[in-house]
PDB file of N, CA and C in Angstrom:
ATOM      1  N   UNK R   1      92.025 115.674 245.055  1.00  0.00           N
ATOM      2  CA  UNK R   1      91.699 114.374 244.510  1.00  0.00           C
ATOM      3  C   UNK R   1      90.200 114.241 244.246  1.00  0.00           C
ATOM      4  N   UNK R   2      89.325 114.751 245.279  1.00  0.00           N
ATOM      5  CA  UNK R   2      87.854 114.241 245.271  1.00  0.00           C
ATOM      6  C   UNK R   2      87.979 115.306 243.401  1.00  0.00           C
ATOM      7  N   UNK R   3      88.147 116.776 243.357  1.00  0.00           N
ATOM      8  CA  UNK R   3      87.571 117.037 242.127  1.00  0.00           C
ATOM      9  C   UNK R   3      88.021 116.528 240.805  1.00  0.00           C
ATOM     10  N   UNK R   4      89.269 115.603 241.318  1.00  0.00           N
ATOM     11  CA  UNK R   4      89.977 115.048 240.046  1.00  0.00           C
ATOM     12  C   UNK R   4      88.570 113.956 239.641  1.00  0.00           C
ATOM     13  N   UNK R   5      88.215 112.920 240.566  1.00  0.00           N
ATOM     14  CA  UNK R   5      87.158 112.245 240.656  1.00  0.00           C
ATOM     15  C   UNK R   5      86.418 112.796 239.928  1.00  0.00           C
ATOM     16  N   UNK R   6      85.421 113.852 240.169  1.00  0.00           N
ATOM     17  CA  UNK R   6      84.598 114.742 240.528  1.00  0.00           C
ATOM     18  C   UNK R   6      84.262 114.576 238.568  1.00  0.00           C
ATOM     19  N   UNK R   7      85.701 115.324 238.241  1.00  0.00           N
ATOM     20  CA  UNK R   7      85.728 115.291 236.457  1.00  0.00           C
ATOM     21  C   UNK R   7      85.378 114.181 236.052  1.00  0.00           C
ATOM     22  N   UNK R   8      86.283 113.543 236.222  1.00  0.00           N
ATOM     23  CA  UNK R   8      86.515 112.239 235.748  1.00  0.00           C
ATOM     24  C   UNK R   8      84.924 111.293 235.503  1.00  0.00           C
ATOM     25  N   UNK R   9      84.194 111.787 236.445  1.00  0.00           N
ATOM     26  CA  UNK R   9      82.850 111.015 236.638  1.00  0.00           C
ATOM     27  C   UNK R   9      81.958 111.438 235.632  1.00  0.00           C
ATOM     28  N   UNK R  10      81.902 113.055 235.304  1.00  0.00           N
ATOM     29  CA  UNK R  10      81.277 113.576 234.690  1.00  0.00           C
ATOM     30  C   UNK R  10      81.839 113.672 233.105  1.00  0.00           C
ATOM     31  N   UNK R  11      83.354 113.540 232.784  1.00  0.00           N
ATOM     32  CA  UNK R  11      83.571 112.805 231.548  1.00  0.00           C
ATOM     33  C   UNK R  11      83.106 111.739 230.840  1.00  0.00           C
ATOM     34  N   UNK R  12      82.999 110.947 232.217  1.00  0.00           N
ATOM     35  CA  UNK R  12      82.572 109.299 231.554  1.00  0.00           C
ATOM     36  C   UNK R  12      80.810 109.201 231.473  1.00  0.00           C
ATOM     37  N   UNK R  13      79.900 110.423 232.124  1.00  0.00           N
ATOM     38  CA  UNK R  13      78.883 110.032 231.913  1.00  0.00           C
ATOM     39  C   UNK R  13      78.280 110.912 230.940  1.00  0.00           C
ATOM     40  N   UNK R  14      79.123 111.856 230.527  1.00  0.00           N
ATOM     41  CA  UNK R  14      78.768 112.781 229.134  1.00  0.00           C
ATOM     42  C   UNK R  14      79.104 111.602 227.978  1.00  0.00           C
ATOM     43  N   UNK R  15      80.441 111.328 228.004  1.00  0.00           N
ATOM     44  CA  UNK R  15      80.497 110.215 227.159  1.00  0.00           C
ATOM     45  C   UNK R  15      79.653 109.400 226.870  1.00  0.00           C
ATOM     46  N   UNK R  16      79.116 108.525 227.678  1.00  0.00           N
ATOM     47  CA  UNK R  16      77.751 107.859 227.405  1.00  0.00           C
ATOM     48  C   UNK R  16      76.569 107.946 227.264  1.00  0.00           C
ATOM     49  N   UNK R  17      76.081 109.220 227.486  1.00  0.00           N
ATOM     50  CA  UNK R  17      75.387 109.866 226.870  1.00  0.00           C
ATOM     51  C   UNK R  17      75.358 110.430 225.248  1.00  0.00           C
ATOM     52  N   UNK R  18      76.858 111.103 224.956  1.00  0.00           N
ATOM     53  CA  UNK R  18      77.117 111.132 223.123  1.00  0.00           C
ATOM     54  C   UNK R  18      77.074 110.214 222.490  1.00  0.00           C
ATOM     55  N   UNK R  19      77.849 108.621 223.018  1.00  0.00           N
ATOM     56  CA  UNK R  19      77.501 107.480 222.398  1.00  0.00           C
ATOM     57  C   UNK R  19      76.168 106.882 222.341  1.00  0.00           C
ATOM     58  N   UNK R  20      74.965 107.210 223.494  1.00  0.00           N
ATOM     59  CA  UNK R  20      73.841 106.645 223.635  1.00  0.00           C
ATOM     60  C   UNK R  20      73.338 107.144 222.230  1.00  0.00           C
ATOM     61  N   UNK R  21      73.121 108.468 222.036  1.00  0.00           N
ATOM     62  CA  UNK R  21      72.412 109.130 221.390  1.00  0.00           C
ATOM     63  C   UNK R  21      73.089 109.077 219.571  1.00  0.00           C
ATOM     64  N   UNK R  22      74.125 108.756 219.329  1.00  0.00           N
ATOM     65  CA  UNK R  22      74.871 108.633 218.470  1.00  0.00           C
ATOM     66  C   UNK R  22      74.662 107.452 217.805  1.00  0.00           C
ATOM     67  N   UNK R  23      74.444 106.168 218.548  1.00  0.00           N
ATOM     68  CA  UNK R  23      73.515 105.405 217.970  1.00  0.00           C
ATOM     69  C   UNK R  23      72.104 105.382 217.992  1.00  0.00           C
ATOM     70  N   UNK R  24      71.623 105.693 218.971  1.00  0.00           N
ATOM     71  CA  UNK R  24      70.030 106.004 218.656  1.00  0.00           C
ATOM     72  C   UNK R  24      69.435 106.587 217.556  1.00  0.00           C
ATOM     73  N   UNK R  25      70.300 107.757 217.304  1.00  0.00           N
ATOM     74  CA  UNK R  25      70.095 108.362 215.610  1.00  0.00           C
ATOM     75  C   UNK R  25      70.075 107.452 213.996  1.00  0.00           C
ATOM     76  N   UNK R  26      70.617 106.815 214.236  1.00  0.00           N
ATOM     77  CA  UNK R  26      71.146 105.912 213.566  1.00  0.00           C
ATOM     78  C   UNK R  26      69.956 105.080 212.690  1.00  0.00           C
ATOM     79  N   UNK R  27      69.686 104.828 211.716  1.00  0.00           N
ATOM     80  CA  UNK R  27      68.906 103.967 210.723  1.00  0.00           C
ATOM     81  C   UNK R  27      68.173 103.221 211.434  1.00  0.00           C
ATOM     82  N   UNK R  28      67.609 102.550 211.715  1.00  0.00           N
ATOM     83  CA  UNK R  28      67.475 100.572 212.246  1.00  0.00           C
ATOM     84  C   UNK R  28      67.943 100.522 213.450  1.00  0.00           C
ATOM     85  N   UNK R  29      68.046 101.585 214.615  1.00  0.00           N
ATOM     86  CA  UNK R  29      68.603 101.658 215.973  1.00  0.00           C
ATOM     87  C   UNK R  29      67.328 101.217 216.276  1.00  0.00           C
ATOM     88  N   UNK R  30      67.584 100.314 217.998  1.00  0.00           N
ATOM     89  CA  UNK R  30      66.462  99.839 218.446  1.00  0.00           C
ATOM     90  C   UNK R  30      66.948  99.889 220.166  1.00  0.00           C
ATOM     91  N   UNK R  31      66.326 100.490 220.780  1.00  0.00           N
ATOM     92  CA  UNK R  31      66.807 100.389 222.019  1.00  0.00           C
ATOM     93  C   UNK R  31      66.327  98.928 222.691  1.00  0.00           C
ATOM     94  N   UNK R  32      67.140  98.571 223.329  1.00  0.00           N
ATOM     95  CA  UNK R  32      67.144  96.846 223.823  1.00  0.00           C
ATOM     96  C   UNK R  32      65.664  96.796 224.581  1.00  0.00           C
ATOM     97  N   UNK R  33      65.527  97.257 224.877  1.00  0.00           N
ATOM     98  CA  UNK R  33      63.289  97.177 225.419  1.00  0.00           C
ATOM     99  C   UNK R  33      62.764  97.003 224.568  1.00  0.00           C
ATOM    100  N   UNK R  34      62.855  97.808 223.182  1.00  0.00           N
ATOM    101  CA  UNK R  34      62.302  97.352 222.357  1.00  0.00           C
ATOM    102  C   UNK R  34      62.552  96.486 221.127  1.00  0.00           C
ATOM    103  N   UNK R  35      63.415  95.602 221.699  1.00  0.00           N
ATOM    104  CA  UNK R  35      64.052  94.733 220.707  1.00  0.00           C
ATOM    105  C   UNK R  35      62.815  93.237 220.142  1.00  0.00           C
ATOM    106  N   UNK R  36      61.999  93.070 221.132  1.00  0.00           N
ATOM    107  CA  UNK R  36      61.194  92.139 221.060  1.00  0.00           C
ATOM    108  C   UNK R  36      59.717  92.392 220.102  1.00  0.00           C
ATOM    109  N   UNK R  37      59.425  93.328 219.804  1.00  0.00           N
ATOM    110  CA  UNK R  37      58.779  94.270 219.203  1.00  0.00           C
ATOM    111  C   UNK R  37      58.869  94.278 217.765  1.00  0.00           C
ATOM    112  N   UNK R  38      60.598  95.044 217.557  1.00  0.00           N
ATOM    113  CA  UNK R  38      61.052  94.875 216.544  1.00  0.00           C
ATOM    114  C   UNK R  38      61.356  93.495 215.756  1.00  0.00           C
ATOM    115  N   UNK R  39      61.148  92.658 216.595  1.00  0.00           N
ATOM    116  CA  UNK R  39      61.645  91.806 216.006  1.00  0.00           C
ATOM    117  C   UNK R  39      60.523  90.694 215.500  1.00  0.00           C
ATOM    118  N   UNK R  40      59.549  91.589 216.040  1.00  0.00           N
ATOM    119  CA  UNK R  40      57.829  90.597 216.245  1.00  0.00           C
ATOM    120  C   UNK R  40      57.272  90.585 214.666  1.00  0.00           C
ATOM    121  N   UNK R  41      57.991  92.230 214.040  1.00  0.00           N
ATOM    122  CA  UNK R  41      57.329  92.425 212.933  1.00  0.00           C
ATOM    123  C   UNK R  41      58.800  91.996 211.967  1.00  0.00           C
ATOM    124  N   UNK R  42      60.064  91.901 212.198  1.00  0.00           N
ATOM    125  CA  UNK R  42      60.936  90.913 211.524  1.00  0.00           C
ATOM    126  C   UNK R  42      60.347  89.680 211.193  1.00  0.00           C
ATOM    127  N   UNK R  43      59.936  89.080 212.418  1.00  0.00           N
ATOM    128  CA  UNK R  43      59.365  87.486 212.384  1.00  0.00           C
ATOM    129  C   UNK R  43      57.956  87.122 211.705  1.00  0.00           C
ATOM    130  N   UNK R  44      57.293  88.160 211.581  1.00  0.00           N
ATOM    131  CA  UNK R  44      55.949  87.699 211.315  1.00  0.00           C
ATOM    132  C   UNK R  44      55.371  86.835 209.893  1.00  0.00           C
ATOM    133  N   UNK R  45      56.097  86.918 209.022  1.00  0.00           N
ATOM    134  CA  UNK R  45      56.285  86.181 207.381  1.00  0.00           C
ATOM    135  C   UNK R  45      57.216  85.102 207.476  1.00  0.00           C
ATOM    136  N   UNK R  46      57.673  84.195 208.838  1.00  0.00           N
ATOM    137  CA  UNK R  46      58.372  83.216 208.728  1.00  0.00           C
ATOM    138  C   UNK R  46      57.527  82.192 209.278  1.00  0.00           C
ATOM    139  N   UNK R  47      57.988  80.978 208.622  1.00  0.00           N
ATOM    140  CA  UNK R  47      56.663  80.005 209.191  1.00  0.00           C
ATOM    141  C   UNK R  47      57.842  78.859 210.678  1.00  0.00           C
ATOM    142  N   UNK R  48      58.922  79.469 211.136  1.00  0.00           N
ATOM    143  CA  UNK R  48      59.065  79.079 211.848  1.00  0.00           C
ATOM    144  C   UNK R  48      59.272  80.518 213.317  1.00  0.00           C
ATOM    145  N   UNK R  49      58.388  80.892 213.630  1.00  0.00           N
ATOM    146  CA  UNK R  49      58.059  82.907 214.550  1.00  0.00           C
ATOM    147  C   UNK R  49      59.233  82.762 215.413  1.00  0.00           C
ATOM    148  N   UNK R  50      58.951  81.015 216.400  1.00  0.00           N
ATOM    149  CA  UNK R  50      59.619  80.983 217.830  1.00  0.00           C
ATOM    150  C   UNK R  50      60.950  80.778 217.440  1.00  0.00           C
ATOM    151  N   UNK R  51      61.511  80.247 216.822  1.00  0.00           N
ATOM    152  CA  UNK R  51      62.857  80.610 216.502  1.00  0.00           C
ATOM    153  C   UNK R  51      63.714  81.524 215.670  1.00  0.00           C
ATOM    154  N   UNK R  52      62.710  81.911 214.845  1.00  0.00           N
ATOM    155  CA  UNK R  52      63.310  83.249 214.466  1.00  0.00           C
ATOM    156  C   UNK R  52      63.611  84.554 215.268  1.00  0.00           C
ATOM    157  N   UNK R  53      62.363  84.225 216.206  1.00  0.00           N
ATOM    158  CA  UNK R  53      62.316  86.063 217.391  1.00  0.00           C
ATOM    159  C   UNK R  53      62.895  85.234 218.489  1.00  0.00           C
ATOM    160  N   UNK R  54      63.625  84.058 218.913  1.00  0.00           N
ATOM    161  CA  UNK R  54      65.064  83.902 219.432  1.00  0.00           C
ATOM    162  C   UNK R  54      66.480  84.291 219.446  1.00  0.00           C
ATOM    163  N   UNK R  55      66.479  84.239 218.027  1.00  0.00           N
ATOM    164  CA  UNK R  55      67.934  84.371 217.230  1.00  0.00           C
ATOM    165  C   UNK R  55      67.370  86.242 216.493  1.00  0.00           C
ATOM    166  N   UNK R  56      66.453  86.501 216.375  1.00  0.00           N
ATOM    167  CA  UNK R  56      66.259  88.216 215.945  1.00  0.00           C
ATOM    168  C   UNK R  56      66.757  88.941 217.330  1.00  0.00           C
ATOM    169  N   UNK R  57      65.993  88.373 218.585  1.00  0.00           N
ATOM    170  CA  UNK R  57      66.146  88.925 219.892  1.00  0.00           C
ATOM    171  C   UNK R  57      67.883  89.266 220.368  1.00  0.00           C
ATOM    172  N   UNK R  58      68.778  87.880 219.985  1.00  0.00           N
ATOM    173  CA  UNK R  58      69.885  87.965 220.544  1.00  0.00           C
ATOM    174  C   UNK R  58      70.676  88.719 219.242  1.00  0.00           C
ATOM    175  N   UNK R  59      70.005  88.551 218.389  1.00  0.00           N
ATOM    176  CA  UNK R  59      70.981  89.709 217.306  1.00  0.00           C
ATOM    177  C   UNK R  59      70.504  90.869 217.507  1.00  0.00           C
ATOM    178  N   UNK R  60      69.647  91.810 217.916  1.00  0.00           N
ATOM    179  CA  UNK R  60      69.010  92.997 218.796  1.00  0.00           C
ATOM    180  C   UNK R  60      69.803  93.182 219.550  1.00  0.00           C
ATOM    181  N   UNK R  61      69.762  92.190 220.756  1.00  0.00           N
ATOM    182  CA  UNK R  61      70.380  92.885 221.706  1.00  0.00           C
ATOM    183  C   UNK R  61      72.557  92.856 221.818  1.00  0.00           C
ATOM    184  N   UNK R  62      72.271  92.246 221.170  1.00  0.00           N
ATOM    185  CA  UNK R  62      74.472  92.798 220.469  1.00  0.00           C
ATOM    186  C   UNK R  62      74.258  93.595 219.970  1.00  0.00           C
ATOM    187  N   UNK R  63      73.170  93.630 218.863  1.00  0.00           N
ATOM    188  CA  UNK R  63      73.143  94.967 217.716  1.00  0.00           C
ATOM    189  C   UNK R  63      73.043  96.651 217.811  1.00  0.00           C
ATOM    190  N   UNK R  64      71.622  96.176 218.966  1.00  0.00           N
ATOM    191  CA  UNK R  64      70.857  97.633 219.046  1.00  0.00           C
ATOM    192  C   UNK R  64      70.040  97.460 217.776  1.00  0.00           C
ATOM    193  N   UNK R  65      69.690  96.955 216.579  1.00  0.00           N
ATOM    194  CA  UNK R  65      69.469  97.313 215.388  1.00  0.00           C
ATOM    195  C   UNK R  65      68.552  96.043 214.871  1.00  0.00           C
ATOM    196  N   UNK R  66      67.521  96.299 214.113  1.00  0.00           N
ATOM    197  CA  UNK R  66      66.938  95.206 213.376  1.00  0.00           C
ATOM    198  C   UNK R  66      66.243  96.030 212.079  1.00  0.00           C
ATOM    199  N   UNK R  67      66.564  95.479 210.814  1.00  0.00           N
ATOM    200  CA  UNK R  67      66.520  95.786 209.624  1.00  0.00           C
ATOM    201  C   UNK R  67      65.051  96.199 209.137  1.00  0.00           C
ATOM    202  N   UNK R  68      64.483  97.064 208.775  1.00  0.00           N
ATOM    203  CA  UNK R  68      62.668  97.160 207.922  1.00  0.00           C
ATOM    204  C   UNK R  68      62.254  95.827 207.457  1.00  0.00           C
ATOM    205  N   UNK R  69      60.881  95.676 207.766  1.00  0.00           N
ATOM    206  CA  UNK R  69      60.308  95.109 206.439  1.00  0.00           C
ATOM    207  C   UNK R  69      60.740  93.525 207.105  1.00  0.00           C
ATOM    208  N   UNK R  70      60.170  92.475 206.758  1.00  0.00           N
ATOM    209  CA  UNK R  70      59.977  90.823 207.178  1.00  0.00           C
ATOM    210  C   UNK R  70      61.070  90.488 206.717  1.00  0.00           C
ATOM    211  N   UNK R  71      62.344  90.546 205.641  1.00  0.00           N
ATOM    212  CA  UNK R  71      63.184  90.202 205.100  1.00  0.00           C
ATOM    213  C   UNK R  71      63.762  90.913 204.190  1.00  0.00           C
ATOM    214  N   UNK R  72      65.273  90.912 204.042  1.00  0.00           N
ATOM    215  CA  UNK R  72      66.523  92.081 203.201  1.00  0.00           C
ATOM    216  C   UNK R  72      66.547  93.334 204.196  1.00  0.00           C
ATOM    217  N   UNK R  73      66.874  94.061 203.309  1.00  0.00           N
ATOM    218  CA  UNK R  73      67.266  95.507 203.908  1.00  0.00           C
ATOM    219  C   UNK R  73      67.830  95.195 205.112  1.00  0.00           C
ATOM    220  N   UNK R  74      69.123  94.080 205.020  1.00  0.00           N
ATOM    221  CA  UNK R  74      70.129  93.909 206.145  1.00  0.00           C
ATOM    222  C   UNK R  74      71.303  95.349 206.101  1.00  0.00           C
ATOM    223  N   UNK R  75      71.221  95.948 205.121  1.00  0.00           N
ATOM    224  CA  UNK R  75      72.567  96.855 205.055  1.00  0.00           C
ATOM    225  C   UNK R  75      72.352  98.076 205.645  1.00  0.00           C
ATOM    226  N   UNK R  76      71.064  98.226 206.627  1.00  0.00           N
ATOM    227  CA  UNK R  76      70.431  99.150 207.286  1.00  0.00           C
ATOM    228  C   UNK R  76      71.163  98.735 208.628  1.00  0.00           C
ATOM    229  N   UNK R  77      71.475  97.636 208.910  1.00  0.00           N
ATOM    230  CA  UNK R  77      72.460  97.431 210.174  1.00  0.00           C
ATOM    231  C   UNK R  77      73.441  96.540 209.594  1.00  0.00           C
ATOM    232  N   UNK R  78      74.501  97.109 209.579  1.00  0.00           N
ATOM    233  CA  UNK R  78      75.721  95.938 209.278  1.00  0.00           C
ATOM    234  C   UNK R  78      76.241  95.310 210.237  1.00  0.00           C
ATOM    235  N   UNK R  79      76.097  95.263 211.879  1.00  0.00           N
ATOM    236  CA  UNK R  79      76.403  94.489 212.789  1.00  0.00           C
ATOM    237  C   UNK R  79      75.474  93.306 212.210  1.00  0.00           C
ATOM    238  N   UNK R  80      73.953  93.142 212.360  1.00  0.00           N
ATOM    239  CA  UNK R  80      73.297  92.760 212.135  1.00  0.00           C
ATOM    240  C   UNK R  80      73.033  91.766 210.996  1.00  0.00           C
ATOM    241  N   UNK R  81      73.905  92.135 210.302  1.00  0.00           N
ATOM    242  CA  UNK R  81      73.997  91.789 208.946  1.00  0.00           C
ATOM    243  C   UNK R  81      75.263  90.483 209.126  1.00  0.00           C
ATOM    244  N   UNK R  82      76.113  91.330 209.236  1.00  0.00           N
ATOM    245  CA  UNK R  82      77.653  90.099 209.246  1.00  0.00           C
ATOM    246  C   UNK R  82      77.342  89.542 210.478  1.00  0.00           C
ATOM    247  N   UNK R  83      77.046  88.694 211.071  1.00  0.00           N
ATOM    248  CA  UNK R  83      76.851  88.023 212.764  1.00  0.00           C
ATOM    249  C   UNK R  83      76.732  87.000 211.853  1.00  0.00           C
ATOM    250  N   UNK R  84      77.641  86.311 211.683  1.00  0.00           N
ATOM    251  CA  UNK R  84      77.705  84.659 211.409  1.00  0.00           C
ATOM    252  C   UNK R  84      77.297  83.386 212.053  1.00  0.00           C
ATOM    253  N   UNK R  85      76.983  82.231 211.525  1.00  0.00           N
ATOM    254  CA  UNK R  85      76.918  80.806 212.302  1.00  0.00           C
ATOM    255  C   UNK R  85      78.054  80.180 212.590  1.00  0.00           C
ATOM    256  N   UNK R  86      78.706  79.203 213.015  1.00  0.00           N
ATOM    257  CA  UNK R  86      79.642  78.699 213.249  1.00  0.00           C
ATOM    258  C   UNK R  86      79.896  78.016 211.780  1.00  0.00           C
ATOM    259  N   UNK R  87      79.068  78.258 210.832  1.00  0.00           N
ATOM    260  CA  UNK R  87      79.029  77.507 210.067  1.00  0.00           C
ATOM    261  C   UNK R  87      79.303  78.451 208.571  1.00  0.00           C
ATOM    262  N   UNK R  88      79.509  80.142 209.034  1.00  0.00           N
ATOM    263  CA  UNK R  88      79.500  80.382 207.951  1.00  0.00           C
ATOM    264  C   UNK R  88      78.576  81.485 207.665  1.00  0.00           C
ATOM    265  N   UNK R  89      77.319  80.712 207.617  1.00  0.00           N
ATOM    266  CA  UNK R  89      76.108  81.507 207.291  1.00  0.00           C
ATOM    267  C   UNK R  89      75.065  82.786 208.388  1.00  0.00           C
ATOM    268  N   UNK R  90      74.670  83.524 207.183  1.00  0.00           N
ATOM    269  CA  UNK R  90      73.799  84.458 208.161  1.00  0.00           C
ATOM    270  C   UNK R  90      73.321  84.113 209.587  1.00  0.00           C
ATOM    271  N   UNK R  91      73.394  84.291 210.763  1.00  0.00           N
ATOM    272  CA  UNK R  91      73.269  84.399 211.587  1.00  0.00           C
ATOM    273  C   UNK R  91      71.258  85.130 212.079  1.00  0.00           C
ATOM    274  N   UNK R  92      71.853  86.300 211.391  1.00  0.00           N
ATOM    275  CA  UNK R  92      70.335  87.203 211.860  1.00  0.00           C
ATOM    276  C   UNK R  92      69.257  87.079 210.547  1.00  0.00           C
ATOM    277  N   UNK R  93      67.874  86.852 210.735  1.00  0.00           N
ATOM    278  CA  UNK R  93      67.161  86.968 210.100  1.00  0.00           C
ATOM    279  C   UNK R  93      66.619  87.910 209.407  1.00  0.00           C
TER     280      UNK R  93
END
């Protein structure tokens, strides 16, 4: 039993390791530390910063991902991209 464990442990942490790195590769990947960062230079061409790097921050950290450049180039993360309002509309900045 312990080496059935034994596998089993080391399946699930190879696994998360291929997935870590599988998105990290990825376009517009942002590891969640540096989501605030990324999102400093998202926000910086909006004349409202503190609520934009609110709502950039919590779409980061679902995402992993925040798009180039102060505005567009949403299709560089499509989580990021489709995250709706209750209302419909874009969600992430």
């Amino acid at each position: 039993m312990k080496r059935f464990q034994y596998h089993l442990l080391l399946f699930l942490v190879a696994s998360m390791a291929i997935l870590k790195f599988s998105i990290a590769g990825s376009e517009g990947s942002v590891p969640v530390e540096e989501c605030p960062a990324a999102c400093s230079v998202r926000c910086s061409a909006t004349h409202h910063p503190g609520n934009c790097m609110d709502v950039c921050i919590d779409c980061c950290s679902k995402c992993l991902c925040v798009p180039s450049g102060t505005s567009g180039n949403k299709d560089e993360c499509p989580c990021y991209r489709d995250r709706k309002t209750q209302e419909g509309t874009p969600k992430c900045p």
